[in-house]
Coordinates of C-alpha atoms and ligand atoms in Angstrom, one line a residue:
M25 CA -7.8 -44.9 -2.4
S26 CA -7.6 -46.0 -5.6
N27 CA -6.9 -43.7 -8.9
K28 CA -10.7 -44.2 -9.9
N29 CA -11.7 -42.5 -6.7
I30 CA -9.3 -39.4 -7.2
L31 CA -10.3 -39.1 -10.9
G32 CA -13.6 -40.3 -11.2
D33 CA -15.5 -39.7 -8.0
P34 CA -14.1 -36.5 -6.4
S35 CA -17.2 -35.8 -3.9
S36 CA -15.5 -39.1 -2.0
I37 CA -12.2 -37.5 -1.7
A38 CA -13.0 -34.0 -0.4
P39 CA -16.6 -34.0 0.8
D40 CA -16.0 -30.9 3.3
Y41 CA -14.6 -28.9 0.4
L42 CA -17.6 -29.6 -1.7
N43 CA -20.0 -29.0 1.1
D44 CA -18.2 -25.8 2.9
G45 CA -20.7 -22.9 1.8
W46 CA -17.4 -20.7 2.0
L47 CA -16.9 -20.7 -2.0
N48 CA -20.2 -19.5 -2.6
E49 CA -20.1 -17.1 0.1
L50 CA -17.2 -15.3 -1.2
G51 CA -19.4 -14.8 -4.5
R52 CA -16.6 -16.6 -6.5
T53 CA -19.2 -17.7 -9.0
R54 CA -19.5 -15.5 -11.8
G55 CA -22.7 -13.9 -10.5
A56 CA -23.3 -9.9 -10.9
G57 CA -22.2 -7.3 -9.0
P58 CA -19.8 -6.9 -6.2
F59 CA -18.6 -9.5 -3.9
L60 CA -19.9 -7.3 -1.0
A61 CA -23.3 -7.6 -1.6
N62 CA -22.9 -11.4 -1.2
H63 CA -20.4 -11.3 1.6
P64 CA -21.1 -8.4 4.1
A65 CA -19.2 -8.0 7.1
P66 CA -21.4 -8.0 10.4
G67 CA -21.2 -4.3 10.8
R68 CA -20.6 -1.0 8.8
G69 CA -18.0 0.3 11.0
M70 CA -14.2 0.0 9.8
S71 CA -12.9 -1.4 12.9
T72 CA -15.7 -4.2 12.5
T73 CA -14.7 -4.6 8.9
C74 CA -11.0 -5.0 9.7
V75 CA -11.5 -7.5 12.0
H76 CA -14.3 -9.7 10.5
A77 CA -14.6 -9.0 6.8
G78 CA -13.2 -12.3 4.8
T79 CA -12.1 -13.9 8.0
H80 CA -12.9 -17.4 7.6
D81 CA -13.7 -19.8 11.1
D82 CA -12.6 -23.1 10.4
P83 CA -15.7 -24.9 9.6
R84 CA -14.4 -28.6 11.2
T85 CA -12.9 -27.8 14.1
G86 CA -14.6 -23.9 14.8
A87 CA -11.5 -22.8 15.2
V88 CA -11.7 -18.8 15.3
G89 CA -9.6 -17.2 12.6
T90 CA -8.4 -18.2 8.9
P91 CA -6.6 -21.2 9.1
I92 CA -3.2 -21.1 7.0
Y93 CA -3.9 -23.2 3.9
Q94 CA 0.2 -24.3 3.6
A95 CA -0.8 -26.0 0.2
S96 CA 1.0 -25.6 -3.1
T97 CA -1.7 -27.6 -5.2
F98 CA -5.3 -28.8 -4.6
V99 CA -7.0 -32.0 -5.4
L100 CA -8.7 -31.6 -8.6
N101 CA -12.6 -32.6 -8.9
D102 CA -15.1 -31.7 -11.8
N103 CA -15.6 -28.6 -10.5
Q104 CA -12.3 -27.3 -10.9
Y105 CA -11.9 -29.0 -14.5
Q106 CA -14.9 -27.2 -15.6
S107 CA -13.4 -23.8 -14.4
V108 CA -10.3 -24.4 -16.3
E109 CA -12.4 -25.2 -19.5
D110 CA -14.4 -22.5 -18.7
G111 CA -11.2 -20.0 -18.1
F112 CA -12.6 -19.4 -14.8
A113 CA -9.4 -20.3 -13.0
R114 CA -9.5 -17.2 -10.9
D115 CA -12.5 -18.6 -9.0
R116 CA -11.0 -22.1 -8.1
F117 CA -8.4 -23.4 -6.0
I118 CA -6.1 -25.3 -8.3
Y119 CA -2.4 -24.6 -7.6
S120 CA -1.3 -21.5 -5.1
R121 CA 0.4 -19.2 -7.9
Y122 CA -3.3 -19.0 -8.9
G123 CA -4.9 -18.9 -6.1
N124 CA -5.5 -20.5 -2.0
P125 CA -7.9 -20.1 0.5
S126 CA -5.3 -17.9 2.6
Q127 CA -4.9 -15.7 -0.3
W128 CA -8.8 -15.4 -0.6
A129 CA -9.7 -14.7 3.0
V130 CA -7.3 -11.8 3.0
Q131 CA -8.3 -10.4 -0.5
E132 CA -12.0 -10.3 0.6
K133 CA -10.9 -8.2 3.9
L134 CA -8.8 -6.1 1.5
A135 CA -11.9 -5.5 -0.9
A136 CA -14.3 -4.8 2.1
L137 CA -12.1 -2.4 3.4
E138 CA -11.5 -0.5 0.2
G139 CA -15.1 -0.8 -1.0
A140 CA -13.8 -2.6 -4.1
E141 CA -15.7 -5.3 -6.1
S142 CA -12.3 -7.2 -6.1
A143 CA -8.9 -7.4 -4.9
I144 CA -5.4 -9.5 -5.4
V145 CA -2.5 -9.9 -3.1
F146 CA 0.9 -9.6 -4.3
S147 CA 4.4 -11.1 -3.0
S148 CA 5.4 -7.2 -2.6
G149 CA 4.2 -3.6 -3.5
M150 CA 6.3 -3.8 -6.5
A151 CA 4.7 -6.8 -7.7
A152 CA 1.5 -5.2 -7.4
I153 CA 2.5 -2.1 -9.2
T154 CA 4.2 -3.6 -11.9
S155 CA 1.7 -6.6 -12.4
T156 CA -1.0 -3.7 -12.6
V157 CA 0.7 -1.0 -15.0
M158 CA 1.8 -4.0 -17.2
A159 CA -1.9 -5.1 -17.2
L160 CA -3.3 -1.6 -18.2
V161 CA -1.0 -0.7 -21.0
D162 CA -0.2 -2.1 -24.5
K163 CA 2.9 -2.0 -26.6
G164 CA 3.8 1.5 -27.4
A165 CA 1.8 3.1 -24.4
H166 CA 2.3 6.4 -22.9
V167 CA 2.1 7.0 -19.1
V168 CA 1.7 10.1 -17.3
A169 CA 2.9 9.7 -13.7
S170 CA 4.1 11.7 -10.5
S171 CA 7.6 13.3 -10.8
D172 CA 8.0 12.1 -7.1
L173 CA 7.3 8.5 -7.2
Y174 CA 8.4 5.8 -4.7
G175 CA 12.1 4.9 -6.3
G176 CA 11.1 1.4 -7.4
T177 CA 7.9 2.6 -9.3
F178 CA 10.4 5.3 -11.0
N179 CA 12.8 2.6 -11.8
L180 CA 9.9 0.8 -13.6
F181 CA 8.7 3.5 -15.6
N182 CA 12.5 4.7 -16.6
Q183 CA 14.3 1.5 -16.6
E184 CA 11.7 -1.5 -17.8
F185 CA 9.3 0.6 -19.6
P186 CA 11.8 1.6 -22.4
T187 CA 12.7 -2.5 -23.0
F188 CA 8.9 -3.0 -23.4
G189 CA 8.5 0.1 -26.2
M190 CA 6.6 2.3 -23.8
S191 CA 7.2 5.9 -22.5
C192 CA 6.6 8.1 -19.4
T193 CA 6.4 11.6 -18.8
M194 CA 6.8 12.7 -15.1
V195 CA 4.9 15.6 -13.9
D196 CA 4.6 17.6 -10.7
S197 CA 1.6 16.3 -8.8
Y198 CA 0.4 19.7 -7.9
D199 CA 0.4 21.0 -11.4
F200 CA -2.6 20.0 -13.3
D201 CA -2.1 22.1 -16.1
A202 CA 1.2 20.5 -16.7
I203 CA -0.4 17.1 -15.9
E204 CA -2.9 17.4 -18.5
A205 CA -0.7 18.9 -21.0
A206 CA 1.6 15.8 -20.6
I207 CA -1.5 13.6 -21.8
Q208 CA -0.5 12.0 -25.7
P209 CA -3.2 10.3 -27.9
N210 CA -1.1 7.3 -26.8
T211 CA -1.6 7.7 -23.2
Q212 CA -3.1 5.0 -21.5
L213 CA -2.3 5.7 -17.9
M214 CA -2.0 8.0 -15.2
Y215 CA -0.2 6.9 -12.2
F216 CA 0.2 9.1 -8.9
E217 CA 1.0 8.4 -5.2
A218 CA -2.1 9.6 -2.9
I219 CA 0.5 10.8 -0.6
T220 CA 4.2 11.2 -1.5
N221 CA 7.6 10.7 0.4
P222 CA 9.4 12.4 2.0
L223 CA 7.6 15.6 1.6
L224 CA 4.0 14.4 2.3
K225 CA 2.2 16.1 -0.5
V226 CA -1.3 15.1 -0.3
I227 CA -2.1 14.8 -4.0
D228 CA -5.9 16.2 -4.8
I229 CA -6.8 12.9 -6.3
P230 CA -10.5 14.0 -7.2
R231 CA -8.9 16.6 -9.7
L232 CA -6.7 13.7 -11.5
V233 CA -10.0 12.0 -11.5
E234 CA -11.5 14.7 -13.3
I235 CA -8.8 14.9 -15.9
A236 CA -8.5 10.9 -16.1
K237 CA -12.3 10.8 -16.9
R238 CA -12.1 13.7 -19.5
R239 CA -9.4 12.6 -21.3
N240 CA -10.5 8.9 -21.0
V241 CA -7.2 7.6 -19.5
R242 CA -7.3 5.0 -16.7
L243 CA -6.0 6.2 -13.2
V244 CA -4.1 4.0 -10.6
V245 CA -3.2 5.5 -7.3
D246 CA -0.5 4.3 -4.8
A247 CA -2.4 4.8 -1.7
T248 CA 0.7 3.1 0.8
F249 CA 0.8 6.4 3.1
A250 CA -3.3 6.4 2.9
P251 CA -4.6 3.3 3.8
P252 CA -8.4 2.4 3.5
V253 CA -9.2 3.6 7.0
A254 CA -7.9 6.9 6.0
M255 CA -9.3 7.2 2.4
R256 CA -11.1 5.3 0.6
T257 CA -9.6 5.7 -3.0
L258 CA -11.6 4.2 -5.2
E259 CA -14.6 6.0 -3.8
H260 CA -13.1 9.0 -5.6
G261 CA -13.3 7.5 -8.8
V262 CA -9.7 6.0 -9.3
D263 CA -9.6 3.0 -11.5
V264 CA -7.3 1.0 -9.3
V265 CA -5.7 1.3 -6.0
V266 CA -2.3 -0.4 -5.3
H267 CA -0.5 -0.5 -2.0
S268 CA 2.4 -1.9 -0.6
A269 CA 1.0 -3.8 2.2
S270 CA 4.7 -4.1 4.0
K271 CA 3.6 -0.8 5.4
Y272 CA 0.6 0.3 7.1
L273 CA -1.7 -2.3 6.0
N274 CA 0.2 -5.2 7.9
G275 CA 1.7 -2.8 10.3
H276 CA 4.1 -4.7 12.1
S277 CA 7.3 -4.8 10.0
D278 CA 7.4 -8.6 9.7
L279 CA 6.6 -9.2 5.9
I280 CA 6.4 -7.9 2.3
A281 CA 3.3 -7.7 0.5
G282 CA 1.3 -5.7 -2.0
V283 CA -2.3 -5.5 -3.0
A284 CA -4.3 -4.0 -6.0
A285 CA -8.0 -3.6 -5.7
G286 CA -10.9 -2.2 -8.0
P287 CA -13.7 -3.2 -10.3
R288 CA -13.7 -7.2 -10.9
K289 CA -13.2 -6.4 -14.6
L290 CA -9.8 -4.6 -14.2
I291 CA -8.8 -7.1 -11.4
D292 CA -9.3 -9.7 -13.9
M293 CA -7.1 -8.1 -16.0
I294 CA -4.2 -8.1 -13.6
W295 CA -4.5 -11.7 -12.4
P296 CA -2.7 -13.2 -15.5
R297 CA 0.2 -10.7 -14.9
L298 CA 0.2 -11.9 -11.4
L299 CA 0.8 -15.5 -13.2
N300 CA 3.1 -14.4 -15.6
Y301 CA 5.5 -12.5 -13.4
G302 CA 4.7 -15.0 -10.6
G303 CA 4.5 -12.3 -7.5
S304 CA 2.2 -14.7 -5.5
L305 CA 1.7 -14.1 -1.9
D306 CA 2.7 -17.1 0.5
P307 CA 0.0 -18.4 2.5
H308 CA 1.7 -18.2 5.9
A309 CA 2.3 -14.4 4.8
C310 CA -1.4 -14.3 3.8
F311 CA -2.2 -15.2 7.6
L312 CA 0.0 -12.5 8.7
L313 CA -1.2 -9.7 6.5
E314 CA -4.9 -10.8 7.3
R315 CA -4.1 -10.4 11.3
G316 CA -2.3 -7.3 10.9
L317 CA -5.1 -6.1 9.2
K318 CA -7.6 -6.6 12.2
T319 CA -6.0 -3.7 14.1
L320 CA -5.4 -1.5 10.8
D321 CA -8.1 0.8 12.2
V322 CA -6.9 1.2 15.6
R323 CA -3.6 1.1 14.9
M324 CA -4.0 4.4 12.6
R325 CA -5.8 6.1 15.2
A326 CA -3.0 5.4 17.6
H327 CA -0.4 6.5 14.8
E328 CA -2.1 9.8 14.3
E329 CA -2.0 10.4 18.1
S330 CA 1.4 10.1 18.7
A331 CA 2.4 11.5 15.6
T332 CA 0.3 14.7 16.0
A333 CA 1.8 15.3 19.4
L334 CA 5.5 15.0 18.4
A335 CA 4.8 16.9 15.1
K336 CA 3.5 19.9 17.3
F337 CA 6.6 19.6 19.6
L338 CA 8.8 19.6 16.8
E339 CA 7.3 22.7 15.3
T340 CA 8.0 24.7 18.3
H341 CA 11.4 22.9 19.0
P342 CA 13.9 26.0 18.4
R343 CA 16.3 23.5 16.5
V344 CA 13.8 22.6 14.2
K345 CA 13.6 24.5 11.0
K346 CA 10.5 22.9 9.1
V347 CA 8.2 20.2 9.9
F348 CA 5.9 18.6 7.3
Y349 CA 2.9 16.8 8.7
P350 CA -0.2 17.0 6.7
F351 CA -2.8 17.4 10.1
L352 CA -0.5 20.5 11.1
E353 CA -2.2 23.7 9.9
S354 CA 1.4 24.9 8.5
H355 CA 1.6 22.2 6.1
P356 CA 0.6 23.3 2.4
D357 CA -1.9 20.5 2.3
Y358 CA -3.4 20.7 5.4
D359 CA -7.2 21.7 3.9
T360 CA -6.6 19.0 1.2
A361 CA -5.8 16.5 4.0
K362 CA -8.8 17.5 6.1
R363 CA -10.9 17.1 3.0
L364 CA -10.0 14.0 1.8
L365 CA -8.3 11.9 4.6
K366 CA -10.5 10.5 7.9
N367 CA -7.9 10.3 9.8
G368 CA -4.0 10.9 10.0
M369 CA -0.9 8.8 9.8
G370 CA 2.5 8.3 11.7
N371 CA 4.9 9.7 8.8
I372 CA 6.6 13.1 9.8
T373 CA 9.4 14.9 7.8
F374 CA 11.2 17.6 9.4
V375 CA 15.1 19.4 8.6
I376 CA 16.9 20.1 11.9
E377 CA 19.7 23.1 12.2
G378 CA 23.3 21.7 11.6
G379 CA 22.5 19.9 8.2
D380 CA 23.0 16.2 7.4
K381 CA 25.6 16.1 9.9
A382 CA 23.7 17.1 12.9
A383 CA 21.0 14.8 11.2
L384 CA 23.5 12.0 11.5
R385 CA 24.2 12.6 15.1
L386 CA 20.4 13.0 16.0
V387 CA 19.3 9.5 14.9
D388 CA 22.4 8.0 16.8
A389 CA 21.1 9.8 20.2
L390 CA 17.7 8.6 19.7
R391 CA 16.6 5.5 21.9
I392 CA 13.0 4.7 20.6
P393 CA 13.0 5.1 16.9
K394 CA 15.1 2.5 15.0
Q395 CA 17.4 3.5 12.1
A396 CA 16.0 1.6 9.3
T397 CA 13.8 2.6 6.1
S398 CA 10.3 1.5 5.7
L399 CA 7.3 2.6 7.4
G400 CA 4.0 1.9 8.7
G401 CA 5.1 -0.4 11.8
V402 CA 3.9 -0.3 15.3
E403 CA 7.3 0.9 16.3
S404 CA 8.9 4.0 15.2
L405 CA 11.7 4.2 12.6
I406 CA 13.8 6.8 11.4
S407 CA 15.9 7.5 8.7
L408 CA 17.8 10.2 6.4
P409 CA 16.8 10.7 2.8
F410 CA 20.5 11.8 2.2
N411 CA 22.1 8.2 2.9
T412 CA 19.1 6.2 2.3
S413 CA 16.3 7.0 -0.1
Q414 CA 17.6 10.1 -2.1
A415 CA 21.3 8.8 -1.7
T416 CA 22.0 8.7 -5.0
F417 CA 21.1 12.4 -5.9
T418 CA 23.5 15.2 -5.3
T419 CA 22.8 17.9 -2.6
R420 CA 21.6 20.2 -5.5
Q421 CA 19.1 17.5 -6.8
R422 CA 17.9 17.0 -3.3
A423 CA 17.4 20.7 -2.7
D424 CA 15.7 20.8 -6.1
I425 CA 13.0 18.2 -4.8
G426 CA 12.5 20.0 -1.6
I427 CA 15.1 18.0 0.3
D428 CA 17.1 20.6 2.3
P429 CA 20.6 19.4 4.4
G430 CA 19.3 18.1 7.7
C431 CA 16.2 16.7 6.3
V432 CA 14.7 13.7 8.7
R433 CA 12.2 10.9 7.8
L434 CA 10.3 9.7 10.6
S435 CA 7.5 7.1 10.9
V436 CA 6.0 7.3 14.1
G437 CA 5.0 3.9 15.6
I438 CA 2.3 3.6 18.2
E439 CA 4.6 4.2 21.2
D440 CA 3.2 6.8 23.7
A441 CA 3.7 10.4 22.8
D442 CA 5.2 11.4 26.0
D443 CA 7.9 8.9 25.5
L444 CA 8.5 9.8 21.8
I445 CA 8.7 13.5 22.8
A446 CA 11.1 12.8 25.9
D447 CA 13.4 11.2 23.6
F448 CA 13.4 13.8 21.0
D449 CA 14.1 16.6 23.7
R450 CA 16.9 14.4 25.0
A451 CA 18.4 13.6 22.2
F452 CA 18.3 17.5 20.7
A453 CA 19.8 18.6 24.2
T454 CA 22.8 15.8 23.7
I455 CA 23.7 16.9 20.3
Y456 CA 23.3 20.4 20.2
S457 CA 25.3 21.0 23.8
S458 CA 28.2 19.7 22.3
K459 CA 31.4 21.7 21.1
E460 CA 30.3 21.5 17.4
P461 CA 28.6 24.3 16.2
A462 CA 24.9 24.0 15.3
H463 CA 24.9 25.9 12.1
A464 CA 26.6 24.3 9.1
Ligands
LIG527 C1 7.6 0.7 0.0 C2 6.5 1.2 -0.9 C3 6.3 0.7 -2.0 C4 7.3 -0.6 -2.5 O1 6.7 -1.7 -1.6 P1 7.4 -3.1 -1.7 O2 6.4 -3.9 -0.4 O3 8.8 -2.8 -0.5 O4 7.6 -4.2 -2.6 C5 5.5 1.3 -3.2 N1 5.2 2.7 -2.8 C6 5.5 3.1 -2.1 C7 4.7 4.5 -1.8 C8 6.1 2.6 -1.0 O5 6.1 3.1 -0.1

């Protein structure tokens, strides 16, 4: 093939690319309105959307499912040159940091699930969070954020922000008066988590939206613990929803990814940050995430079923002092959870007798849950805040944020509830039957 073919007559090089209606189907042209108007899933239900939205059967071979487009770069044609010229580079395949069909497919599925105009995937939840926050604030800006943020996000606001001349006030996410009082003339953003870790507070998002709208401040919510089959965060009026897709969205503890979803106008502002910070998601990880998402709805139902049964068991166990699971009536946010969330999730935090020493023995005695941080996978994961997520805190600092000695973080997988209950029952019997005193 001559150079003339490559540069002069692109249609002879990539005829299938040019004729593949998928590009138009995806609504990547700058037409009006949400993508979903142009690209509906073949049904309205969440599971149907999980399975089908965005997924692209290969037009050449008929292979079912989106191929992995393992390419760093794409043959340029007039169309691409024109889009670069017009400043619409997000809408064409040029180079995979900018965009790749594997990214588009999974982005379309995520946008459909969130009911968003647009979504972009990132190489991690933190890449999604950093790019989103940095896109929505200017030099000198102030942010009001929750005081119980994910550690990485806490560090973004405390370590990175000052170097950019920005500041953040952290406020108890239950205290709406304090949240409003923290808003300053230069406040551009409110940043909260839908469900906090480890105490699993369910935040009243409609009240945050009301404050944000009235005070003319944008609101970003990290909904990692409340994936779209449980709550469509944007429908409450949140501006941009972000997730660590490494957790429930992917669901198999086998990749790191993130997503930001919202109106096209804001996602278009976030996309240049993806380019600048370089947090684009690899095509193979996109394939895995898209495959994981197909079972999101059934997985969440299974997480809820096993977690509810186990939480009830823990609540009645004589050695368990406290159980935090938002779908138990004893949880302070039970009513909020019922109001905002369509179904539950697998995270349970509980406190056992005997303090952190007993908790260490418990995690060693269990056979099913693996000792690991992270959450949202099909396999149960267990960890202790005192030696993982809050290891840098003193006992008193942990107590101040409500983490008592003997606190255990459990992400219930989709294993059978009976097996999990039997495992915990046996483990408790082992650790409390020995010579060591139960009370510490
Ligand atoms: C894990 C997590 C993150 C960070 O996501 P990564 O994919 O690990 O970068 C952000 N927020 C919450 C609530 C998380 O649980």
